[in-house]
Amino acid sequence: MDAQTRMEIQNLTEQQQQYVIQTLPAKEKSLSSAYIFWVLFGAHYFYLNKPFKNLFLWALCYIYIGFVWWLFDLFRMKSLVADCNREIARKVIHDAILLYPKPKKVHGETIDAEFEESTKENAS
């Protein structure tokens, strides 16, 4: 996880942070799995959520340009996985913000707190 992603997580509420911490490890891609897909099938872009790029790579293999690209990806794999994980982290952070919005404040008081107090009074 890069420094910018860590800063974005620190700016979240506690509930949003918990969601990100619980969800992100399950969605992140591993470098070793990417290498396995690269070696066995040349399907590492499928694994990294870029299916059209992988289809294009396979199409170029028929004219041998794809093999050069495939070999070049061996040396770029670490950055490809890091970029994919950065994108996944941004999506998870965005989901956390949508699922758990920050309470709105009006004149220094949270609106949600007033709503909870009014519902408690109405219930009794």
CSV table of C-alpha atoms in Angstrom, one decimal:
chain,number,residue,atom,x,y,z
A,1,MET,CA,0.0,0.0,0.0
A,2,ASP,CA,1.4,3.4,-1.0
A,3,ALA,CA,1.6,6.5,1.2
A,4,GLN,CA,-1.2,8.3,-0.6
A,5,THR,CA,-3.6,5.4,0.0
A,6,ARG,CA,-2.6,5.3,3.7
A,7,MET,CA,-3.4,9.0,3.9
A,8,GLU,CA,-6.8,8.6,2.3
A,9,ILE,CA,-7.6,5.8,4.8
A,10,GLN,CA,-6.5,8.0,7.7
A,11,ASN,CA,-8.9,10.7,6.6
A,12,LEU,CA,-11.9,8.3,6.8
A,13,THR,CA,-14.2,7.8,9.8
A,14,GLU,CA,-13.6,4.9,12.1
A,15,GLN,CA,-16.4,2.9,10.6
A,16,GLN,CA,-15.2,3.6,7.1
A,17,GLN,CA,-11.6,2.5,8.1
A,18,GLN,CA,-12.9,-0.7,9.5
A,19,TYR,CA,-14.7,-1.5,6.3
A,20,VAL,CA,-11.6,-0.8,4.2
A,21,ILE,CA,-9.3,-2.8,6.5
A,22,GLN,CA,-11.7,-5.8,6.4
A,23,THR,CA,-12.4,-5.7,2.6
A,24,LEU,CA,-9.1,-4.7,1.0
A,25,PRO,CA,-7.0,-7.8,1.8
A,26,ALA,CA,-9.6,-10.1,0.2
A,27,LYS,CA,-9.6,-8.0,-3.0
A,28,GLU,CA,-5.9,-7.3,-3.4
A,29,LYS,CA,-3.9,-9.1,-6.1
A,30,SER,CA,-0.8,-11.1,-5.3
A,31,LEU,CA,2.4,-10.8,-7.2
A,32,SER,CA,3.0,-14.6,-7.1
A,33,SER,CA,-0.4,-15.4,-8.6
A,34,ALA,CA,0.2,-12.8,-11.3
A,35,TYR,CA,3.4,-14.6,-12.3
A,36,ILE,CA,1.7,-18.0,-12.3
A,37,PHE,CA,-1.0,-16.6,-14.7
A,38,TRP,CA,1.8,-15.0,-16.8
A,39,VAL,CA,3.8,-18.3,-17.1
A,40,LEU,CA,1.0,-20.8,-17.5
A,41,PHE,CA,-1.6,-19.0,-19.7
A,42,GLY,CA,-0.3,-15.6,-20.5
A,43,ALA,CA,-3.5,-14.5,-18.7
A,44,HIS,CA,-2.0,-12.1,-16.2
A,45,TYR,CA,-4.1,-9.2,-17.5
A,46,PHE,CA,-7.3,-11.2,-16.9
A,47,TYR,CA,-6.1,-11.7,-13.3
A,48,LEU,CA,-5.4,-7.9,-13.0
A,49,ASN,CA,-8.9,-7.0,-14.2
A,50,LYS,CA,-7.9,-5.9,-17.7
A,51,PRO,CA,-9.5,-8.6,-20.0
A,52,PHE,CA,-9.5,-6.5,-23.2
A,53,LYS,CA,-5.7,-5.9,-22.8
A,54,ASN,CA,-5.2,-9.7,-22.5
A,55,LEU,CA,-7.3,-10.4,-25.6
A,56,PHE,CA,-5.3,-7.9,-27.5
A,57,LEU,CA,-2.0,-9.5,-26.2
A,58,TRP,CA,-3.3,-12.9,-27.4
A,59,ALA,CA,-4.2,-11.5,-30.8
A,60,LEU,CA,-0.8,-10.0,-31.2
A,61,CYS,CA,0.8,-13.3,-30.5
A,62,TYR,CA,-0.3,-14.5,-33.9
A,63,ILE,CA,2.1,-12.0,-35.5
A,64,TYR,CA,4.8,-12.5,-32.8
A,65,ILE,CA,4.6,-9.0,-31.4
A,66,GLY,CA,2.6,-10.3,-28.5
A,67,PHE,CA,5.5,-12.6,-27.4
A,68,VAL,CA,7.8,-9.5,-27.1
A,69,TRP,CA,5.1,-7.8,-25.1
A,70,TRP,CA,4.6,-10.9,-23.0
A,71,LEU,CA,8.3,-11.1,-22.1
A,72,PHE,CA,8.4,-7.4,-21.4
A,73,ASP,CA,5.6,-7.9,-18.9
A,74,LEU,CA,7.8,-10.2,-16.9
A,75,PHE,CA,9.9,-7.2,-15.9
A,76,ARG,CA,6.9,-4.9,-15.4
A,77,MET,CA,4.8,-7.4,-13.3
A,78,LYS,CA,5.6,-5.8,-9.9
A,79,SER,CA,4.4,-2.3,-11.1
A,80,LEU,CA,1.4,-3.8,-12.9
A,81,VAL,CA,0.2,-5.5,-9.7
A,82,ALA,CA,0.9,-2.4,-7.6
A,83,ASP,CA,-1.2,-0.3,-10.0
A,84,CYS,CA,-4.0,-2.8,-9.9
A,85,ASN,CA,-3.9,-2.9,-6.1
A,86,ARG,CA,-3.9,0.9,-5.9
A,87,GLU,CA,-7.0,1.0,-8.1
A,88,ILE,CA,-8.7,-1.6,-6.0
A,89,ALA,CA,-7.9,0.4,-2.8
A,90,ARG,CA,-9.4,3.5,-4.3
A,91,LYS,CA,-12.6,1.6,-5.2
A,92,VAL,CA,-12.9,0.1,-1.7
A,93,ILE,CA,-12.4,3.6,-0.2
A,94,HIS,CA,-15.0,5.0,-2.4
A,95,ASP,CA,-17.4,2.1,-1.5
A,96,ALA,CA,-16.7,2.8,2.2
A,97,ILE,CA,-17.6,6.5,1.8
A,98,LEU,CA,-20.8,5.6,0.0
A,99,LEU,CA,-21.8,2.9,2.6
A,100,TYR,CA,-20.9,4.9,5.7
A,101,PRO,CA,-21.2,8.6,5.0
A,102,LYS,CA,-19.9,11.1,7.5
A,103,PRO,CA,-22.6,12.6,9.8
A,104,LYS,CA,-23.5,16.2,8.7
A,105,LYS,CA,-22.9,19.0,11.2
A,106,VAL,CA,-25.1,22.0,11.5
A,107,HIS,CA,-24.0,24.7,13.9
A,108,GLY,CA,-21.5,22.4,15.5
A,109,GLU,CA,-23.9,19.6,16.2
A,110,THR,CA,-24.4,16.5,14.2
A,111,ILE,CA,-27.8,16.0,12.5
A,112,ASP,CA,-27.7,12.3,13.2
A,113,ALA,CA,-27.5,12.8,17.0
A,114,GLU,CA,-30.6,15.1,16.9
A,115,PHE,CA,-32.5,12.5,14.9
A,116,GLU,CA,-31.6,9.7,17.3
A,117,GLU,CA,-32.7,11.9,20.3
A,118,SER,CA,-36.0,12.7,18.6
A,119,THR,CA,-36.7,9.1,17.8
A,120,LYS,CA,-36.0,8.0,21.4
A,121,GLU,CA,-38.5,10.7,22.7
A,122,ASN,CA,-41.1,9.6,20.2
A,123,ALA,CA,-40.7,5.9,21.2
A,124,SER,CA,-41.3,6.6,24.9
